[in-house]
Short mmCIF file of C-alpha atoms in Angstrom, two decimals:
data_model
loop_
_atom_site.label_atom_id
_atom_site.label_comp_id
_atom_site.label_asym_id
_atom_site.label_seq_id
_atom_site.Cartn_x
_atom_site.Cartn_y
_atom_site.Cartn_z
CA MET T 1 216.80 95.80 208.88
CA MET T 2 213.09 96.65 208.65
CA LYS T 3 211.30 99.95 209.40
CA TYR T 4 207.99 100.15 211.23
CA MET T 5 205.81 103.23 211.68
CA CYS T 6 204.01 103.97 214.95
CA ARG T 7 201.44 106.76 214.95
CA HIS T 8 201.67 109.25 217.83
CA ALA T 9 199.76 112.42 218.57
CA SER T 10 202.67 114.50 217.30
CA GLY T 11 202.99 112.56 214.04
CA PHE T 12 204.73 109.36 212.89
CA MET T 13 207.80 107.81 214.43
CA VAL T 14 209.89 105.43 212.33
CA VAL T 15 211.29 102.49 214.27
CA THR T 16 214.11 100.46 212.72
CA LEU T 17 214.73 96.91 213.92
CA ALA T 18 215.90 93.49 212.84
CA LEU T 19 213.58 91.45 210.60
CA ALA T 20 212.79 88.74 213.14
CA SER T 21 212.00 91.07 216.03
CA SER T 22 208.99 93.21 216.90
CA THR T 23 208.26 96.49 218.63
CA ALA T 24 205.43 97.91 220.66
CA CYS T 25 203.47 100.91 219.32
CA GLU T 26 201.62 103.43 221.46
CA HIS T 27 199.24 104.02 218.56
CA SER T 28 199.11 101.99 215.40
CA LEU T 29 199.70 102.93 211.80
CA PHE T 30 196.87 100.52 211.02
CA ASP T 31 194.26 102.17 213.25
CA ALA T 32 193.09 104.45 210.46
CA HIS T 33 192.75 101.54 208.04
CA VAL T 34 190.40 99.36 210.07
CA GLY T 35 187.18 99.02 208.08
CA LEU T 36 188.55 101.07 205.14
CA THR T 37 189.76 100.07 201.70
CA CYS T 38 193.24 98.60 201.77
CA PRO T 39 195.52 101.16 200.10
CA GLU T 40 197.29 100.37 196.83
CA PRO T 41 199.42 98.42 196.13
CA CYS T 42 197.84 96.35 198.91
CA LEU T 43 196.11 93.22 197.67
CA GLY T 44 194.59 91.92 200.87
CA ASP T 45 193.46 93.24 204.26
CA ALA T 46 192.58 90.36 206.58
CA VAL T 47 190.19 92.49 208.65
CA ARG T 48 188.38 94.28 205.86
CA ASP T 49 188.17 91.17 203.66
CA PHE T 50 186.89 88.85 206.41
CA ALA T 51 183.71 86.99 205.45
CA ASP T 52 181.58 84.03 206.49
CA THR T 53 182.25 82.26 203.17
CA PRO T 54 185.49 80.58 202.00
CA GLY T 55 187.63 83.02 200.02
CA GLY T 56 186.65 86.02 202.08
CA ALA T 57 185.23 89.17 200.50
CA ASN T 58 187.79 89.18 197.66
CA GLN T 59 188.08 85.39 197.12
CA ARG T 60 191.73 85.36 198.26
CA TRP T 61 191.42 84.35 201.92
CA ASN T 62 190.84 80.96 203.49
CA TYR T 63 190.44 79.86 207.09
CA TYR T 64 192.18 76.62 208.08
CA VAL T 65 193.21 74.41 210.95
CA ASP T 66 196.74 73.01 210.81
CA THR T 67 196.24 69.53 212.26
CA GLY T 68 199.78 69.34 213.65
CA THR T 69 201.12 66.61 211.35
CA GLU T 70 204.89 66.12 211.29
CA SER T 71 205.29 67.38 207.72
CA GLY T 72 203.13 70.45 208.36
CA ALA T 73 201.40 70.13 204.98
CA GLN T 74 197.90 69.11 206.06
CA LEU T 75 195.45 71.97 206.44
CA LEU T 76 191.72 71.41 206.79
CA PRO T 77 189.07 74.09 206.19
CA LEU T 78 187.35 75.45 209.25
CA THR T 79 183.55 75.63 209.24
CA TRP T 80 181.33 78.59 210.06
CA GLY T 81 179.67 78.23 213.44
CA THR T 82 179.17 79.76 216.88
CA TRP T 83 181.49 79.66 219.90
CA GLU T 84 180.73 81.44 223.19
CA GLY T 85 177.92 83.34 221.50
CA THR T 86 180.18 84.60 218.71
CA GLN T 87 180.07 83.53 215.06
CA ALA T 88 183.45 82.26 213.94
CA TRP T 89 185.41 79.87 211.75
CA LEU T 90 185.75 76.74 213.92
CA ALA T 91 186.96 73.16 214.00
CA GLY T 92 183.57 71.72 214.92
CA ALA T 93 182.07 73.55 217.89
CA ALA T 94 185.29 74.64 219.63
CA PRO T 95 188.69 76.20 218.94
CA PRO T 96 190.89 76.43 217.06
CA ALA T 97 188.95 79.43 215.85
CA ILE T 98 189.29 82.51 213.64
CA ILE T 99 186.97 85.38 214.62
CA ASP T 100 186.12 88.78 213.13
CA CYS T 101 186.59 91.19 216.04
CA ARG T 102 185.62 94.18 213.94
CA GLY T 103 182.09 92.86 213.50
CA ASN T 104 182.04 91.37 217.01
CA ALA T 105 183.63 94.25 218.91
CA GLY T 106 181.09 94.05 221.73
CA ARG T 107 181.63 90.34 222.41
CA SER T 108 183.62 89.35 225.47
CA VAL T 109 185.94 87.08 223.47
CA CYS T 110 187.02 90.15 221.44
CA SER T 111 187.63 92.39 224.43
CA GLY T 112 190.94 94.19 223.97
CA ALA T 113 191.24 93.03 220.35
CA SER T 114 188.67 95.19 218.60
CA GLY T 115 189.34 95.71 214.91
CA THR T 116 191.43 92.55 214.53
CA VAL T 117 191.07 89.02 213.23
CA LEU T 118 191.33 86.92 216.39
CA LEU T 119 193.18 83.59 216.21
CA VAL T 120 192.43 81.11 219.00
CA PRO T 121 194.74 78.05 219.11
CA ALA T 122 194.05 74.68 220.72
CA THR T 123 196.33 71.92 221.92
CA GLY T 124 197.79 70.16 218.87
CA GLN T 125 195.73 72.24 216.43
CA TYR T 126 196.70 75.64 215.06
CA PRO T 127 194.50 78.28 213.36
CA ALA T 128 195.95 79.29 210.00
CA LEU T 129 194.84 82.36 208.06
CA SER T 130 195.65 82.01 204.34
CA PHE T 131 196.03 84.55 201.53
CA ARG T 132 196.29 83.03 198.03
CA ALA T 133 198.76 84.83 195.75
CA PRO T 134 196.93 86.11 192.63
CA PHE T 135 200.11 86.22 190.51
CA ASP T 136 203.88 85.65 190.71
CA ALA T 137 205.33 88.43 192.86
CA THR T 138 207.46 89.46 195.78
CA PHE T 139 204.91 90.13 198.49
CA SER T 140 205.19 92.38 201.52
CA ILE T 141 203.43 90.94 204.57
CA GLN T 142 203.03 93.46 207.35
CA GLY T 143 200.77 93.93 210.29
CA GLU T 144 200.49 94.04 214.04
CA TYR T 145 199.21 91.85 216.84
CA GLN T 146 197.89 92.16 220.37
CA SER T 147 196.59 89.86 223.09
CA ALA T 148 192.87 89.77 223.82
CA SER T 149 191.97 91.03 227.30
CA GLY T 150 190.99 87.54 228.36
CA ALA T 151 194.36 86.05 227.44
CA PRO T 152 196.63 85.31 230.40
CA GLY T 153 199.70 87.55 230.56
CA GLY T 154 203.27 86.31 230.37
CA VAL T 155 202.49 83.30 228.16
CA PRO T 156 205.20 82.43 225.58
CA GLN T 157 203.71 82.05 222.09
CA THR T 158 204.91 81.90 218.49
CA PHE T 159 203.41 82.73 215.12
CA LEU T 160 204.72 81.82 211.69
CA ILE T 161 204.50 83.43 208.24
CA SER T 162 205.00 80.58 205.78
CA ARG T 163 204.45 79.51 202.18
CA ASN T 164 201.96 76.67 201.56
CA ALA T 165 202.87 74.65 204.67
CA ARG T 166 203.94 75.18 208.27
CA HIS T 167 207.67 74.46 207.86
CA ASP T 168 208.22 76.59 204.72
CA VAL T 169 208.68 79.56 207.05
CA VAL T 170 209.91 83.00 206.00
CA HIS T 171 209.28 84.70 209.37
CA LYS T 172 209.08 83.18 212.85
CA GLU T 173 208.22 85.42 215.78
CA SER T 174 208.13 84.41 219.44
CA PHE T 175 206.65 86.72 222.03
CA VAL T 176 205.11 86.84 225.49
CA THR T 177 201.46 87.85 225.85
CA SER T 178 200.94 91.36 227.21
CA GLY T 179 198.86 94.47 226.69
CA ASP T 180 201.23 95.87 224.05
CA THR T 181 200.53 96.13 220.34
CA ARG T 182 203.49 94.96 218.29
CA ALA T 183 204.27 95.35 214.59
CA PHE T 184 205.89 92.86 212.22
CA SER T 185 206.97 92.85 208.59
CA THR T 186 208.60 90.47 206.14
CA THR T 187 208.68 89.64 202.43
CA MET T 188 208.07 86.46 200.46
CA SER T 189 208.58 85.44 196.84
CA ALA T 190 205.50 83.47 195.82
CA LEU T 191 204.00 81.98 192.68
CA ALA T 192 200.42 82.43 191.54
CA GLY T 193 198.32 80.08 193.66
CA ASP T 194 200.81 79.86 196.54
CA GLU T 195 199.26 80.37 199.95
CA ILE T 196 200.75 82.92 202.35
CA LEU T 197 199.95 81.49 205.78
CA LEU T 198 199.76 83.14 209.19
CA THR T 199 199.72 80.34 211.78
CA LEU T 200 199.43 80.81 215.53
CA LEU T 201 200.99 78.04 217.63
CA PRO T 202 199.48 77.28 221.04
CA PRO T 203 201.27 77.82 224.36
CA ASP T 204 203.19 74.78 225.60
CA ASP T 205 201.10 74.59 228.77
CA GLY T 206 197.78 74.45 226.91
CA ARG T 207 196.38 77.74 228.23
CA LEU T 208 193.91 79.54 225.98
CA ALA T 209 195.66 82.67 224.69
CA PRO T 210 193.79 84.35 221.79
CA ILE T 211 195.80 86.84 219.74
CA GLY T 212 194.31 89.52 217.47
CA PHE T 213 196.04 90.29 214.16
CA ARG T 214 195.81 93.01 211.54
CA LEU T 215 197.43 91.83 208.33
CA PHE T 216 198.08 93.52 204.99
CA VAL T 217 199.52 91.81 201.90
CA SER T 218 200.89 93.89 199.03
CA SER T 219 203.16 93.42 196.01
CA VAL T 220 206.66 94.87 196.00
CA GLY T 221 208.35 96.66 193.11
CA GLY T 222 211.77 98.16 192.52
CA ASP T 223 214.85 96.04 193.10
CA GLN T 224 212.77 93.59 195.15
CA ALA T 225 210.27 92.95 192.35
CA PHE T 226 209.80 89.32 191.33
CA PRO T 227 211.80 87.17 190.95
CA GLY T 228 213.78 89.21 193.53
CA GLU T 229 215.44 86.79 195.95
CA CYS T 230 213.98 83.73 194.18
CA LEU T 231 216.71 81.96 192.19
CA PHE T 232 214.87 78.76 191.22
CA ALA T 233 211.27 77.56 191.59
CA LEU T 234 210.08 74.25 190.17
CA THR T 235 206.58 72.80 190.37
CA PHE T 236 205.25 69.82 188.44
CA ASP T 237 201.82 70.58 187.04
CA GLY T 238 201.76 69.45 183.41
CA GLU T 239 204.47 67.48 181.63
CA SER T 240 208.23 67.70 181.07
CA PRO T 241 209.93 70.06 180.43
CA PHE T 242 208.82 72.03 183.48
CA PRO T 243 209.41 75.80 183.75
CA ASP T 244 211.74 77.29 186.33
CA HIS T 245 209.35 80.05 187.39
CA CYS T 246 212.12 82.29 188.78
CA GLY T 247 215.15 81.65 186.58
CA GLY T 248 213.33 81.34 183.25
CA ALA T 249 214.94 78.01 182.35
CA GLN T 250 213.35 74.66 181.48
CA VAL T 251 213.82 71.49 183.53
CA ALA T 252 213.51 68.22 181.62
CA VAL T 253 213.12 64.62 182.74
CA LEU T 254 215.95 62.56 181.25
CA GLU T 255 216.98 58.89 181.23
CA ASP T 256 220.28 57.53 182.46
CA GLN T 257 221.18 54.85 179.93
CA THR T 258 223.49 53.09 182.39
CA LYS T 259 220.48 52.28 184.59
CA GLY T 260 217.93 51.58 181.88
CA PRO T 261 214.68 53.43 181.22
CA GLY T 262 212.89 54.54 184.34
CA VAL T 263 209.23 55.47 184.56
CA SER T 264 208.50 59.12 185.36
CA VAL T 265 204.84 59.98 186.01
CA SER T 266 202.73 62.52 187.85
CA ASP T 267 202.20 61.75 191.53
CA SER T 268 199.97 62.99 194.31
CA ALA T 269 201.48 65.98 196.11
CA PRO T 270 202.11 66.49 199.85
CA ALA T 271 198.63 68.05 199.96
CA SER T 272 195.94 68.46 197.32
CA ARG T 273 196.40 72.24 197.50
CA PHE T 274 199.87 71.77 195.93
CA GLY T 275 198.71 70.44 192.56
CA THR T 276 200.75 67.45 191.36
CA ALA T 277 204.22 66.13 192.17
CA ARG T 278 206.66 64.21 189.94
CA ARG T 279 207.80 60.63 190.45
CA LEU T 280 211.21 59.51 189.20
CA GLY T 281 211.84 55.79 188.76
CA GLU T 282 215.40 54.50 189.04
CA GLY T 283 217.10 55.65 185.85
CA ASN T 284 215.19 58.97 185.62
CA TYR T 285 216.58 62.35 186.62
CA MET T 286 215.95 66.03 185.91
CA VAL T 287 218.31 68.77 184.74
CA SER T 288 217.80 72.51 184.27
CA ASN T 289 219.03 74.04 181.00
CA GLY T 290 219.85 77.25 182.87
CA GLY T 291 223.09 78.31 184.50
CA ALA T 292 224.65 77.79 187.91
CA LEU T 293 222.89 79.38 190.88
CA ASP T 294 224.44 82.17 192.94
CA TYR T 295 225.69 80.80 196.28
CA ALA T 296 228.10 83.65 197.07
CA ASP T 297 226.13 84.73 200.12
CA ASP T 298 223.17 83.45 202.15
CA PHE T 299 220.84 80.96 200.48
CA THR T 300 218.18 78.34 201.13
CA VAL T 301 217.69 75.17 199.05
CA GLN T 302 214.46 73.33 199.83
CA PHE T 303 212.25 70.61 198.42
CA TRP T 304 209.57 68.09 199.26
CA ALA T 305 210.49 64.43 198.76
CA ARG T 306 208.71 61.10 199.17
CA LEU T 307 211.25 58.27 199.03
CA ASP T 308 211.03 54.66 198.03
CA GLU T 309 212.25 52.59 200.96
CA PRO T 310 214.84 51.31 200.78
CA GLN T 311 216.46 53.50 198.13
CA PRO T 312 217.75 51.60 195.06
CA SER T 313 221.38 52.11 196.13
CA PHE T 314 223.65 54.14 198.38
CA ASP T 315 224.24 57.82 197.49
CA ALA T 316 220.91 58.33 195.75
CA ALA T 317 221.16 61.98 194.69
CA ALA T 318 218.42 64.45 195.59
CA PHE T 319 219.36 68.10 194.75
CA VAL T 320 222.89 68.37 193.30
CA ASP T 321 224.83 71.04 191.38
CA TRP T 322 228.47 70.23 192.06
CA ASN T 323 230.85 68.00 190.10
CA SER T 324 234.31 66.56 190.55
CA ARG T 325 235.99 69.37 188.59
CA ALA T 326 234.21 72.51 189.77
CA ARG T 327 235.14 74.21 193.03
CA GLY T 328 231.64 75.08 194.07
CA GLY T 329 228.13 73.77 194.46
CA ILE T 330 226.19 71.59 196.87
CA SER T 331 224.97 68.01 196.97
CA SER T 332 222.42 66.02 198.94
CA PHE T 333 222.40 62.22 198.94
CA PHE T 334 220.03 59.71 200.51
CA GLY T 335 221.47 56.53 201.93
CA GLU T 336 220.18 53.15 200.81
CA GLU T 337 218.66 52.30 204.18
CA ALA T 338 218.98 55.42 206.33
CA GLY T 339 220.59 58.82 206.58
CA ILE T 340 221.16 61.83 204.36
CA ASP T 341 224.45 63.53 203.48
CA VAL T 342 224.69 67.21 202.51
CA CYS T 343 228.01 68.51 201.16
CA VAL T 344 229.23 71.95 200.07
CA MET T 345 232.29 72.74 197.96
CA TRP T 346 234.35 75.90 197.59
CA ASP T 347 237.74 77.09 196.38
CA GLU T 348 240.27 78.42 198.90
CA GLY T 349 242.66 79.56 196.18
CA GLY T 350 245.27 77.90 194.00
CA ASP T 351 244.53 74.26 193.29
CA ALA T 352 242.91 73.62 196.65
CA GLU T 353 239.27 72.65 196.82
CA VAL T 354 237.39 72.07 200.02
CA ALA T 355 234.31 69.92 200.58
CA ASP T 356 232.69 69.67 203.99
CA CYS T 357 229.71 67.45 204.66
CA ILE T 358 226.87 66.78 207.05
CA VAL T 359 227.25 63.00 207.21
CA ASN T 360 224.52 60.43 207.78
CA ALA T 361 221.98 62.82 209.28
CA ALA T 362 218.77 61.15 210.40
CA ARG T 363 215.89 61.14 207.94
CA PRO T 364 212.34 59.75 208.02
CA LEU T 365 211.94 56.17 206.75
CA ASP T 366 208.14 55.98 206.56
CA GLY T 367 207.83 56.47 202.80
CA GLY T 368 205.76 59.63 203.29
CA TRP T 369 206.19 63.22 202.18
CA HIS T 370 208.74 65.30 204.11
CA PHE T 371 210.12 68.83 203.79
CA TYR T 372 213.89 69.25 203.41
CA ARG T 373 215.57 72.64 203.88
CA ILE T 374 219.32 73.40 203.51
CA VAL T 375 220.26 76.87 204.77
CA ARG T 376 223.53 78.77 204.55
CA SER T 377 224.03 81.68 206.96
CA THR T 378 227.18 83.71 206.29
CA GLU T 379 226.67 85.53 209.61
CA ASP T 380 226.68 82.25 211.55
CA GLU T 381 229.26 80.69 209.18
CA ILE T 382 227.24 77.50 209.05
CA VAL T 383 225.14 75.35 206.72
CA ARG T 384 222.22 73.60 208.41
CA LEU T 385 219.99 70.76 207.29
CA CYS T 386 216.42 70.70 208.59
CA VAL T 387 213.83 68.01 207.93
CA ASP T 388 210.24 68.89 208.79
CA GLY T 389 211.49 71.91 210.70
CA ARG T 390 213.97 70.07 212.90
CA VAL T 391 217.76 70.46 212.65
CA ARG T 392 219.31 67.15 211.59
CA GLY T 393 222.90 68.35 211.11
CA SER T 394 225.21 71.27 210.40
CA VAL T 395 228.67 72.02 209.06
CA GLY T 396 230.87 75.11 209.34
CA VAL T 397 231.54 77.15 206.19
CA PRO T 398 233.52 80.42 206.24
CA GLY T 399 231.25 83.39 205.69
CA ASP T 400 233.52 85.02 203.11
CA VAL T 401 233.73 82.13 200.60
CA SER T 402 231.53 81.61 197.56
CA ILE T 403 229.98 78.18 197.08
CA THR T 404 228.84 79.01 193.53
CA GLY T 405 229.73 76.24 191.07
CA ASP T 406 229.43 75.89 187.32
CA GLN T 407 226.49 73.46 187.04
CA PRO T 408 222.71 73.96 186.94
CA PRO T 409 220.45 72.09 189.37
CA HIS T 410 220.14 68.32 188.95
CA LEU T 411 217.43 66.25 190.67
CA GLY T 412 217.79 62.50 191.07
CA ARG T 413 221.34 62.15 189.75
CA ASN T 414 224.83 63.43 190.51
CA VAL T 415 226.38 65.64 187.85
CA ASP T 416 229.29 63.53 186.61
CA TYR T 417 229.57 60.39 188.71
CA ASN T 418 227.08 57.88 190.13
CA PRO T 419 224.15 56.79 187.96
CA ALA T 420 220.56 57.91 188.55
CA TYR T 421 219.90 55.76 191.59
CA PHE T 422 217.08 57.84 193.06
CA GLY T 423 213.62 56.33 193.52
CA GLY T 424 210.74 58.48 194.71
CA SER T 425 208.96 61.78 194.11
CA PHE T 426 209.77 65.48 194.32
CA ASP T 427 207.58 68.55 194.65
CA ASP T 428 207.95 72.32 195.02
CA VAL T 429 211.73 72.70 194.66
CA ARG T 430 212.95 76.22 195.45
CA VAL T 431 216.21 78.08 195.94
CA ILE T 432 216.02 81.44 197.71
CA LYS T 433 218.83 83.98 198.07
CA ARG T 434 218.20 84.34 201.80
CA ALA T 435 218.86 82.34 204.96
CA LEU T 436 215.33 81.28 205.89
CA PRO T 437 214.49 80.04 209.39
CA CYS T 438 215.76 76.60 210.33
CA PRO T 439 214.57 75.08 212.64
CA THR T 440 210.86 75.90 212.64
CA ALA T 441 209.28 73.01 214.57
CA LEU T 442 207.94 73.32 218.11
#
């Protein structure tokens, strides 16, 4: 549950609600902060820091258009220009647009959204406001939003808070345009250089519906301090061994002697903003020297992968941490020509072990980068597989069982059977102790 504060004439009222929902405020907690210094430990205030140069006033903000690609990774910088007599970040001479409605309070486009950063979507193109994390931390992302006066009422819309790309969502909020001001709040574990994205998706019917946002980003301490909910975070800048930024372990590229020496090299990432990825040739795999990850409750396993097509063999392992002896862990395997299997294992007591699988779920075959997310929800008693934000399969798992195994993460090879068949590249592998949204696509 999250708590929001609405300011009333008689003082503050605390409103408690579920994470993914929102509430309307008669007067806003943020009203007093518009145009003022963002209070500590706040690191970014989208309104105060707005500028006509990339980076914003504090060199942490960027203004993008999400071009609507399937993977959600491609963001292009907007350019500074003029639309309807108002200076704005634009895609050419028209929306999508990001506008400073503090400095343009008298303009008609900002009517009803004074003191906000106004996001204006367009069909197939989404404005994306980005805050770049200055260091590894758990970040609090909180704010409020309201429709501009010119926006039609009753229009269903959605905005996303995500990490680096559209489908790496931590908070998805759908709403209907109205005159209310609504608050939202979430948290995100992020590494230095990660981008915290606020993306506004357009209405399905193509109507122009600008939404004004106030957005604060701050670091979180206490029991939520980094690494917090982050169990494992692997990026591939530099050379092997690679650091697990959350667990403190090292992840090395190894060779499977049964398949002969593979060739592991740096590779281009899903987007240039990501740094570099890592290619594994058949015979290469990666193993963490840390311990098993905690799968007792909710979790999300996610990674980017670009696959050789066809794969070298059937059951080419992606992310795996189960084995034939342990009664816990998960596995994900790519088929030789199509499909992906995701299996989970747990112990029901005695000598019994249970393994249930999502079998032969559809996967892309274009040889491009795609985002894979495996989510366990103990409340729903289900494990889901999403690819590029679309559900590709699910399997029931009792909410009261632990899936924790005894093996660390392996990439590109099963733990104790099957050689290192995998051929392709990985990037940005993360495991989060939280059931993140799945699906996320329109």
